[in-house]
mmCIF file of C-alpha atoms in Angstrom:
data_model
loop_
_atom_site.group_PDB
_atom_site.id
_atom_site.type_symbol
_atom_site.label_atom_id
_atom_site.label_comp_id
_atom_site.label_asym_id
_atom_site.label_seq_id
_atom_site.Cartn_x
_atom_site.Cartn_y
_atom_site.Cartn_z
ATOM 1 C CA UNK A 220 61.190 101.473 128.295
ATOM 2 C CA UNK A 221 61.139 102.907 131.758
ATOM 3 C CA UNK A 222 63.520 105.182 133.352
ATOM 4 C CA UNK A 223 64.904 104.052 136.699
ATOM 5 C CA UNK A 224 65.351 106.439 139.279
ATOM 6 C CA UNK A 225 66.529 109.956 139.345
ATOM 7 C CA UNK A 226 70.415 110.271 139.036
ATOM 8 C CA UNK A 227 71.267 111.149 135.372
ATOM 9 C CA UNK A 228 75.223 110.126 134.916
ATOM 10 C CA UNK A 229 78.262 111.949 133.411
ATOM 11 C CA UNK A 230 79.231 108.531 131.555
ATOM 12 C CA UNK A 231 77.762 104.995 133.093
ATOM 13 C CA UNK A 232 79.679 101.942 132.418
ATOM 14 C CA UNK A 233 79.124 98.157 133.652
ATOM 15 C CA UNK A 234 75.498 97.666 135.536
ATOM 16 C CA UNK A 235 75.924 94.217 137.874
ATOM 17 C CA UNK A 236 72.569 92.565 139.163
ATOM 18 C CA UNK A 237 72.650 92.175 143.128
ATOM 19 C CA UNK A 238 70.112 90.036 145.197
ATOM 20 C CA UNK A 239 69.881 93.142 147.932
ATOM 21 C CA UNK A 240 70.864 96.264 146.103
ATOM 22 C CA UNK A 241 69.339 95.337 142.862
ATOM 23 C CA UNK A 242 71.063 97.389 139.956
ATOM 24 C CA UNK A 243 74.463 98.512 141.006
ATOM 25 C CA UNK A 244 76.100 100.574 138.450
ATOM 26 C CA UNK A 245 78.818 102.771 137.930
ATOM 27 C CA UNK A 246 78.889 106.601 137.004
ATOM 28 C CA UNK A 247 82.881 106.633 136.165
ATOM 29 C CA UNK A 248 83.370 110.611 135.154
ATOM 30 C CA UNK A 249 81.896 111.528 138.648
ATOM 31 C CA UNK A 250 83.343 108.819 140.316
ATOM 32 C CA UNK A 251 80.094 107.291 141.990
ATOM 33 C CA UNK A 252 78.695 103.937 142.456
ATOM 34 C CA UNK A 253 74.336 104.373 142.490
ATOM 35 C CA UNK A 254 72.245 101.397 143.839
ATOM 36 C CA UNK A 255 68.565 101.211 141.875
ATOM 37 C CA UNK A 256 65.852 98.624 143.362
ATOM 38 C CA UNK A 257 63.162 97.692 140.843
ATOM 39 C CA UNK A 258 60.958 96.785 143.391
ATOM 40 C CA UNK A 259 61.102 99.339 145.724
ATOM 41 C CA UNK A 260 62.400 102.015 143.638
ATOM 42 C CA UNK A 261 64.608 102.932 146.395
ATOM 43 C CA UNK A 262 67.664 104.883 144.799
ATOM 44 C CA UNK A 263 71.036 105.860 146.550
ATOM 45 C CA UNK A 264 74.065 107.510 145.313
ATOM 46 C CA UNK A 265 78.054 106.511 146.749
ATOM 47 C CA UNK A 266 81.200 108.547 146.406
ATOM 48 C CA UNK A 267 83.459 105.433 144.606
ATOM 49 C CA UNK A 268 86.660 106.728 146.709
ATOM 50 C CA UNK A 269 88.477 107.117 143.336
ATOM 51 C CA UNK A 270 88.598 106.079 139.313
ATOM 52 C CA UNK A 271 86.465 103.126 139.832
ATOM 53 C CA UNK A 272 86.005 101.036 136.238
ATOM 54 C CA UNK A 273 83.728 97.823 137.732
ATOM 55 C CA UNK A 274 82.554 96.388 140.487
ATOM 56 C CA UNK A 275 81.974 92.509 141.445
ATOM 57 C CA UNK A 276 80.318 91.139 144.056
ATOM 58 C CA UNK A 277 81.962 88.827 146.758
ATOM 59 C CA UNK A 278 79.934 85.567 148.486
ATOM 60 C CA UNK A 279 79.928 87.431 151.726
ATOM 61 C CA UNK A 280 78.359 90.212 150.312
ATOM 62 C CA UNK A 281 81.119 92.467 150.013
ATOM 63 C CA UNK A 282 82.759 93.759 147.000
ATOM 64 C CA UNK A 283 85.823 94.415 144.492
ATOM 65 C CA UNK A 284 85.743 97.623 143.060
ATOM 66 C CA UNK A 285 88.508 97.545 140.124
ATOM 67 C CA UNK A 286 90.245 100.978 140.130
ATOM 68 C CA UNK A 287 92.309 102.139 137.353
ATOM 69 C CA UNK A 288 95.204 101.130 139.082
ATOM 70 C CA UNK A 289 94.556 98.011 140.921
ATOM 71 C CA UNK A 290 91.852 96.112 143.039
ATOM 72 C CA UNK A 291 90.433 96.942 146.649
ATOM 73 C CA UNK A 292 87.977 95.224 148.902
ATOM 74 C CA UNK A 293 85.498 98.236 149.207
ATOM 75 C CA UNK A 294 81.984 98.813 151.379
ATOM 76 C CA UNK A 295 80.524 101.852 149.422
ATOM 77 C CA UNK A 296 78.468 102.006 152.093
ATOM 78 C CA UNK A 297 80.553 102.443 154.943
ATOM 79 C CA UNK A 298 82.658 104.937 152.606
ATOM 80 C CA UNK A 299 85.755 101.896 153.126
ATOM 81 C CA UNK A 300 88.988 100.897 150.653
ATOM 82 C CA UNK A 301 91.220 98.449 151.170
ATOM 83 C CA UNK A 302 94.412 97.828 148.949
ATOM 84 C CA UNK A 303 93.583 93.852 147.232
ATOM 85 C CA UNK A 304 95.702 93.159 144.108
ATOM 86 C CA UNK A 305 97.537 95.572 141.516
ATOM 87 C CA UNK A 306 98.751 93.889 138.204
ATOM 88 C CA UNK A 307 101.620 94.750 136.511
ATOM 89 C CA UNK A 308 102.472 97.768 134.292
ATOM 90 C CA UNK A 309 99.631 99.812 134.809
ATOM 91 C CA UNK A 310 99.553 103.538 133.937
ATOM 92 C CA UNK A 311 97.704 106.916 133.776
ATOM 93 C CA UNK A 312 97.471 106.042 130.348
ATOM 94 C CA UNK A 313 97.309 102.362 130.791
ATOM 95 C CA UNK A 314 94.899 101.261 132.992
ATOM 96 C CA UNK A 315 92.344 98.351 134.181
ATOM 97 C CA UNK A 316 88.528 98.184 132.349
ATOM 98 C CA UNK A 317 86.125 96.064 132.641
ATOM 99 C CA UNK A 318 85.986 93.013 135.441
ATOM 100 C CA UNK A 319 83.494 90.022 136.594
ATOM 101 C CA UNK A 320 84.000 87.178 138.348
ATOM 102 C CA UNK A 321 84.189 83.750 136.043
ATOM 103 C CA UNK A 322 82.925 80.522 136.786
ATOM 104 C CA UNK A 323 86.224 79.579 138.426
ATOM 105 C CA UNK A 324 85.569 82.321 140.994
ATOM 106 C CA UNK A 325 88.565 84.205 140.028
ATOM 107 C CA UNK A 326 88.458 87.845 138.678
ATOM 108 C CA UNK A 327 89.429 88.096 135.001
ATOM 109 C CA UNK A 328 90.289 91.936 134.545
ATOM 110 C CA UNK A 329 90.891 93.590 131.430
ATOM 111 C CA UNK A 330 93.137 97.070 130.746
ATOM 112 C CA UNK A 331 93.002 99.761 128.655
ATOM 113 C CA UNK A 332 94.944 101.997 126.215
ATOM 114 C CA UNK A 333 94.171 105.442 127.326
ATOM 115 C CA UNK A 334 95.285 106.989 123.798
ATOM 116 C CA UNK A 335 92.696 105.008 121.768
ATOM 117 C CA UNK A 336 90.030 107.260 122.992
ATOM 118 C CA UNK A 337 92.049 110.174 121.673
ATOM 119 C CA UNK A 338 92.778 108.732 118.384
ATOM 120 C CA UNK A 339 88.993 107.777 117.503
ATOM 121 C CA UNK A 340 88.471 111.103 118.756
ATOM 122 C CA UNK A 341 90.397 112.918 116.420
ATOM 123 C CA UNK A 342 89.011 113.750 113.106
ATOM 124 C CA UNK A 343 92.014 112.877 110.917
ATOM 125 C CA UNK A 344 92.288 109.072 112.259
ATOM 126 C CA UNK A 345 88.635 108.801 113.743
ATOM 127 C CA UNK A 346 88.048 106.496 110.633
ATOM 128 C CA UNK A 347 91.222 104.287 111.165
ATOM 129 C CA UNK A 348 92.602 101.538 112.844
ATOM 130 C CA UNK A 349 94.177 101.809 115.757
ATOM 131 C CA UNK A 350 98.180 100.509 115.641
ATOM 132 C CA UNK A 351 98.879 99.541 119.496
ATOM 133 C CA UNK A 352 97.720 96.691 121.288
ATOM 134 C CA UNK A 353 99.756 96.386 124.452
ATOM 135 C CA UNK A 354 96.634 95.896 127.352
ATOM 136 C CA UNK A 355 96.373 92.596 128.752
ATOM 137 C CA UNK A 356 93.585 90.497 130.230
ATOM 138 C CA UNK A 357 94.619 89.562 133.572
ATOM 139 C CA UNK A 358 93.249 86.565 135.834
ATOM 140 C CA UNK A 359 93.358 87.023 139.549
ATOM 141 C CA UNK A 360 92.638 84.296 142.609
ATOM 142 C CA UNK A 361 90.877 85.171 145.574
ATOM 143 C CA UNK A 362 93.956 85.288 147.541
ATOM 144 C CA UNK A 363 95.200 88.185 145.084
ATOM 145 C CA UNK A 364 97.782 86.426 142.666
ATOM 146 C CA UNK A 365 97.846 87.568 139.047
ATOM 147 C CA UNK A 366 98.131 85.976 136.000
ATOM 148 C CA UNK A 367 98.130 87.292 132.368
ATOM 149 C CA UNK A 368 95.728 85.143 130.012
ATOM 150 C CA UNK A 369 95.877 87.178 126.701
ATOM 151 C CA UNK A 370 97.906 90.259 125.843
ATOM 152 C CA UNK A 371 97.694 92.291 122.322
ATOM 153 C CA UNK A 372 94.788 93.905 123.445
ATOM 154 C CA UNK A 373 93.833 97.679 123.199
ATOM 155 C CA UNK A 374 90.400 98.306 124.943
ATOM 156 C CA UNK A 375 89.435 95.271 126.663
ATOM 157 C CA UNK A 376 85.541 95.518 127.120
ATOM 158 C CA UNK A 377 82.303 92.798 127.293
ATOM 159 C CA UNK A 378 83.011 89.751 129.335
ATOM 160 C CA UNK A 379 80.819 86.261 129.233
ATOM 161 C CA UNK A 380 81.109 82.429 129.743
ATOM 162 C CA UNK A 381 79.408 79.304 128.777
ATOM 163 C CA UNK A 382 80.181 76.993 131.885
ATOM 164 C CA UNK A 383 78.932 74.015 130.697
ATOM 165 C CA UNK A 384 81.709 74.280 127.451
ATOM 166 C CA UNK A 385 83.868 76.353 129.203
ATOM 167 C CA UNK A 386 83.679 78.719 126.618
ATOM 168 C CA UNK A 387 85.048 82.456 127.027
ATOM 169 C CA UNK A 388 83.816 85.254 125.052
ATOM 170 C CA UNK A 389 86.066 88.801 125.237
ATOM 171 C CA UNK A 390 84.994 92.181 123.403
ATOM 172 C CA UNK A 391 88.271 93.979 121.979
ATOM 173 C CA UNK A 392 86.319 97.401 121.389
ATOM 174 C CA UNK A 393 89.966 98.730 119.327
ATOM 175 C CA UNK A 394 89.408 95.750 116.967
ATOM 176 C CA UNK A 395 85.380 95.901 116.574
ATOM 177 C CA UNK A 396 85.104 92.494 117.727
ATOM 178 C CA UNK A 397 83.810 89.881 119.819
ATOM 179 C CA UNK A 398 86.519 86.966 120.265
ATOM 180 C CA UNK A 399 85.609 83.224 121.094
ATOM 181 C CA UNK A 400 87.761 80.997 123.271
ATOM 182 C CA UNK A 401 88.398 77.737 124.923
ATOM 183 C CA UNK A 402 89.439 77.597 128.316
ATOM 184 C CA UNK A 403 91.541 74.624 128.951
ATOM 185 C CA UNK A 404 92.342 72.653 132.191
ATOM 186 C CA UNK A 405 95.670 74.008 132.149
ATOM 187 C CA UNK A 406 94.219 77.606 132.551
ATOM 188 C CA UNK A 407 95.096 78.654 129.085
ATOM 189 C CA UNK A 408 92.985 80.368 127.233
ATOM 190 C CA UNK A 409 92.986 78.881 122.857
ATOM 191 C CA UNK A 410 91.383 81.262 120.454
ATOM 192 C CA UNK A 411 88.388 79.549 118.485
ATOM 193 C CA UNK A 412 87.342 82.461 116.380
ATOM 194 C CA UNK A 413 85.783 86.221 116.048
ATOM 195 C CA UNK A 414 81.931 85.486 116.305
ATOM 196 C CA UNK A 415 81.017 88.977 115.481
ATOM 197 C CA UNK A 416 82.871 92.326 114.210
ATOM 198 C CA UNK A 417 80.631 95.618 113.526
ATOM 199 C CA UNK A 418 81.019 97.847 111.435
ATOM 200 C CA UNK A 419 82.357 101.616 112.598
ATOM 201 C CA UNK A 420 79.615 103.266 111.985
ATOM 202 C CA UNK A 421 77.769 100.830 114.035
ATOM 203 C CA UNK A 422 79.880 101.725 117.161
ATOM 204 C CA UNK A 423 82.385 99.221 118.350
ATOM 205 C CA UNK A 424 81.229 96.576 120.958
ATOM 206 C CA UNK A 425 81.450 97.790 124.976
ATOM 207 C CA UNK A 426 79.785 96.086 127.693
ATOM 208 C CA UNK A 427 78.157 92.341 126.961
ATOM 209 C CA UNK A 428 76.199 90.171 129.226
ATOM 210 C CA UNK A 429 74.744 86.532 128.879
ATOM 211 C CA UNK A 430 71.374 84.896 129.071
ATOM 212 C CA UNK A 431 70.362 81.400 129.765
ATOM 213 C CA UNK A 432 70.082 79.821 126.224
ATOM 214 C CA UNK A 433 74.014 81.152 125.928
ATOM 215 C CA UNK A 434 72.910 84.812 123.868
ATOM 216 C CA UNK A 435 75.200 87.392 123.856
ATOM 217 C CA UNK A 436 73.881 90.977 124.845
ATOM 218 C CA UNK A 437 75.683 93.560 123.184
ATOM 219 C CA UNK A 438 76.148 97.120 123.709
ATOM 220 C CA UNK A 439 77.335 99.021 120.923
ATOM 221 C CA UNK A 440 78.980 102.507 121.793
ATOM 222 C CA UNK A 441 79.935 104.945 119.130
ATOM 223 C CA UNK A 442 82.582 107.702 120.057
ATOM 224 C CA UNK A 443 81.328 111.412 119.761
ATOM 225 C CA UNK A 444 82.936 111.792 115.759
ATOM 226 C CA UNK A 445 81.597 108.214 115.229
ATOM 227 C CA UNK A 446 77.911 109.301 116.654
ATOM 228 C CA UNK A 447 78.161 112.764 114.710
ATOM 229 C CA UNK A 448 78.766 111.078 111.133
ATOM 230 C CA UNK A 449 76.550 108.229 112.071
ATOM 231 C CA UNK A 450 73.004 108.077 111.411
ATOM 232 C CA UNK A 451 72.377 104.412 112.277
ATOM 233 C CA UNK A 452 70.277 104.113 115.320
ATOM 234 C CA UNK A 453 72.103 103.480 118.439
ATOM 235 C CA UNK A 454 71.286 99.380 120.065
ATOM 236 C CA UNK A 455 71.867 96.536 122.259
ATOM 237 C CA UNK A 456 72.037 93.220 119.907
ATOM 238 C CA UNK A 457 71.383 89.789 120.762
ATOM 239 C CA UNK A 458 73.699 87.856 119.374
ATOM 240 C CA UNK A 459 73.685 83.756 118.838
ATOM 241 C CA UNK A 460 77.327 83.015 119.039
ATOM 242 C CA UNK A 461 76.941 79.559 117.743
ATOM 243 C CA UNK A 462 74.974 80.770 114.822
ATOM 244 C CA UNK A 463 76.725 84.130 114.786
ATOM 245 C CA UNK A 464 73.245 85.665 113.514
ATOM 246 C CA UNK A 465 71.542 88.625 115.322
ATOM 247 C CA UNK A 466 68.414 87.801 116.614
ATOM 248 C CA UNK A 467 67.263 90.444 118.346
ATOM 249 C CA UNK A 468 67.594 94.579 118.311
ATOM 250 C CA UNK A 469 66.910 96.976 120.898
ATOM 251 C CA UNK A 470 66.721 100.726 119.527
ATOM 252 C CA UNK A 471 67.686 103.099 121.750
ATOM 253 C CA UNK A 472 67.566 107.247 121.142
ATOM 254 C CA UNK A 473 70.762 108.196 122.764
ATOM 255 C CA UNK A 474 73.746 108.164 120.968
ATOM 256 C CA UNK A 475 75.866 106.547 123.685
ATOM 257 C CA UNK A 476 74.820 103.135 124.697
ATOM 258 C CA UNK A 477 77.352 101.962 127.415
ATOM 259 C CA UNK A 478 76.653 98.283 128.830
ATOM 260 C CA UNK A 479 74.034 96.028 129.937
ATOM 261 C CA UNK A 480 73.120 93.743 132.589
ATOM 262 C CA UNK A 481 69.745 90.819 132.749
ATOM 263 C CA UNK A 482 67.986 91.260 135.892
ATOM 264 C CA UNK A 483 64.898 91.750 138.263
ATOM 265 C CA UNK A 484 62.952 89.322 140.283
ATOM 266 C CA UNK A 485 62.742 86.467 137.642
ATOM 267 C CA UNK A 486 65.746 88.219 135.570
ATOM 268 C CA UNK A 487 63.606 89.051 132.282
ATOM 269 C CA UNK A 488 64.527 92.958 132.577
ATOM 270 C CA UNK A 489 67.470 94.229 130.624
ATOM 271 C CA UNK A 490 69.010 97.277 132.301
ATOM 272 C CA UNK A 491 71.045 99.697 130.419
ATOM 273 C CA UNK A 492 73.504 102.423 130.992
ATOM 274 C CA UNK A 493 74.110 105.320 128.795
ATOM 275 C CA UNK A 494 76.239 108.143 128.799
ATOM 276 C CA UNK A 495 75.630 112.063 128.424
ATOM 277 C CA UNK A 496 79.651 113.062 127.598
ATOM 278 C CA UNK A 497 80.763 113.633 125.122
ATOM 279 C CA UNK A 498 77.554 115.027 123.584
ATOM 280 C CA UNK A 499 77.315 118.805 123.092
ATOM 281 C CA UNK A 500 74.958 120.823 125.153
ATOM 282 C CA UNK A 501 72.536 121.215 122.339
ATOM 283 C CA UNK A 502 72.733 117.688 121.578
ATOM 284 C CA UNK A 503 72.048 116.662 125.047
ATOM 285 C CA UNK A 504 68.675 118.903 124.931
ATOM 286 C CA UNK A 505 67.910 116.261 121.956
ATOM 287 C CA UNK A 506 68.504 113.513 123.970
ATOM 288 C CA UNK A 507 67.000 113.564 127.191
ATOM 289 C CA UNK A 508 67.446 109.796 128.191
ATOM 290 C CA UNK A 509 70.697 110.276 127.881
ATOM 291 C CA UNK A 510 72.955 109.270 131.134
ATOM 292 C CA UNK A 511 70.058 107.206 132.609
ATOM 293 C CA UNK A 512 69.727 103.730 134.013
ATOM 294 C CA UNK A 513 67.074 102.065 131.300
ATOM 295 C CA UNK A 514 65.199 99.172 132.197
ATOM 296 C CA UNK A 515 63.166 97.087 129.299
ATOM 297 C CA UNK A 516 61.754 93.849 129.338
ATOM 298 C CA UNK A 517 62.848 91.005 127.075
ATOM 299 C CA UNK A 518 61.516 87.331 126.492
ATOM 300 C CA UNK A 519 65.306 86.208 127.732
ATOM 301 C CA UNK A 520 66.155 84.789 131.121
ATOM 302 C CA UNK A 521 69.267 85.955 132.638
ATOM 303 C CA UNK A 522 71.754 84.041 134.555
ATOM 304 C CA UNK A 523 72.920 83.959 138.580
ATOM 305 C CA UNK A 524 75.966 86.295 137.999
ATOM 306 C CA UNK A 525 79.030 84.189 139.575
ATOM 307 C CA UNK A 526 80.493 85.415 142.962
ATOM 308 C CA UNK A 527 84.306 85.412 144.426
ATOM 309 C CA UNK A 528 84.418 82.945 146.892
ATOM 310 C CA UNK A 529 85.390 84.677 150.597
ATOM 311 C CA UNK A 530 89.157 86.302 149.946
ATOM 312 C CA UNK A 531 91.589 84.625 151.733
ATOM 313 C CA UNK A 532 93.883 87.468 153.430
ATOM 314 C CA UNK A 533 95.375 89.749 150.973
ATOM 315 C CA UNK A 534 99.495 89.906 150.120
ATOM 316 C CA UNK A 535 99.163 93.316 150.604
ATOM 317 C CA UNK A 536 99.780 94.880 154.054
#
């Protein structure tokens, strides 16, 4: 396990591989986007100009970064925002999550209820399940247009497709689960089944990726009251959703494991993000990894990330 670079986040979330930055990954309490190269080691830190949640790359090498309250075309480097695409009935306590681009080159973007992170937080219903599922999972074309695929969601997390089967698999964290779909020609998404629920002790799913022979990479995050009555070992699984066994376990020792991404020159190195909040000061001294960009090597080969064709010029003026 090797440490990559220098910046130590707040709480990092949703690590994308990139052909020229390398690992581009997101430190959402401070609001900044940090660039790692493996090969160089070369290491750069970018005020995110707001709440950024995720970031996907564009064909023209540009990017999206998904805000939580809409979409911009952004240059991190240039320190530039431009207004893209807001969906519907967002919130300061409703607001977007995770976001890639699928195979159809259109952003599928996920919300958030800002109050579940307050009831698992709260010793009297840490333990129970949440009642509200009003986020959405929204599907957006390169030109901007939204469309709402799947409500009855709470956190929407992990994102992954099989292309060949069209196959769509979406992390709920609320529910604990990882939910299997068919995406038809009409651009409807039909549920198939749950290929995987953990336990809460475990930690509830977050941030997923995909390799080559279709495995799921799987982040499990436990909440601060989750990680203090815990003593399971936090890990990314790899999961077989066709088998719906786990066939590989990555031990980690920080309680918060965020997301993951497959990458590197011949994309056989897992990269990690973790997160130092909410951990106590003394339990921080424990943890020293904690907040840090991981990088460990696995027998898997990832996949060419898919890219949002060249934006067409955005509704909004």
């Amino acid at each position: 396990m090797k440490i990559c670079g220098h910046y130590q986040a707040k709480f990092a979330v949703r690590p994308i591989w990139h052909k020229h930055f390398g690992v581009i990954w997101l430190d959402i309490s401070a609001q900044k986007i940090i660039t790692y190269h493996p090969t160089t080691e070369e290491e750069n830190v970018y005020d995110a100009m707001g709440p950024i949640e995720a970031i996907v790359s564009v064909e023209d090498g540009q990017f999206i970064g998904v805000y939580k309250d809409g979409l911009y075309n952004i240059n991190f480097k240039m320190g530039t925002k431009k207004p893209f695409a807001f969906p519907p009935g967002l919130s300061a306590m409703h607001y977007l999550s995770d976001a890639k681009c699928g195979p159809d080159g259109y952003l599928w973007v996920g919300s958030s209820d800002g109050f579940f992170k307050k009831f698992r937080e709260t010793a009297p219903t840490a333990m129970s399940d949440y009642p509200f599922h009003n986020s959405k999972l929204f599907r957006i074309s390169p030109d901007g247009d939204v469309q709402a695929l799947l409500e009855n969601i709470t956190l929407s997390n992990g994102l992954a497709w099989q292309k060949e089967t069209n196959t769509f698999y979406h992390i709920d964290s609320a529910k604990q689960s990882i939910f299997q779909y068919q995406f038809t020609e009409d651009g409807i998404l039909e549920f198939q089944r749950i290929v995987y629920t953990s336990e809460m002790l475990e930690g509830f799913p977050g941030g997923m990726t995909i390799d080559a022979e279709d495995n799921l990479w799987i982040a499990l995050f436990k909440g601060g009251l989750i990680a203090q009555k815990s003593d399971k070992p936090s890990r990314i699984i790899c999961l077989n959703p066709t088998t719906m066994q786990i066939s590989e376990e990555i031990f980690l020792p920080v309680s918060h494991v965020t997301s993951c991404v497959i990458g590197g020159e011949d994309l056989n190195m897992l990269y990690i993000t973790t997160a130092r909040e909410p951990l106590s000061q003394a339990r921080a001294t424990k943890e020293p990894l904690a907040g840090y960009l991981l990088e460990i090597p696995i027998s898997s080969v990832g996949m060419e990330q898919f890219l949002v064709p060249v934006m067409q010029k955005s509704k909004i003026q």
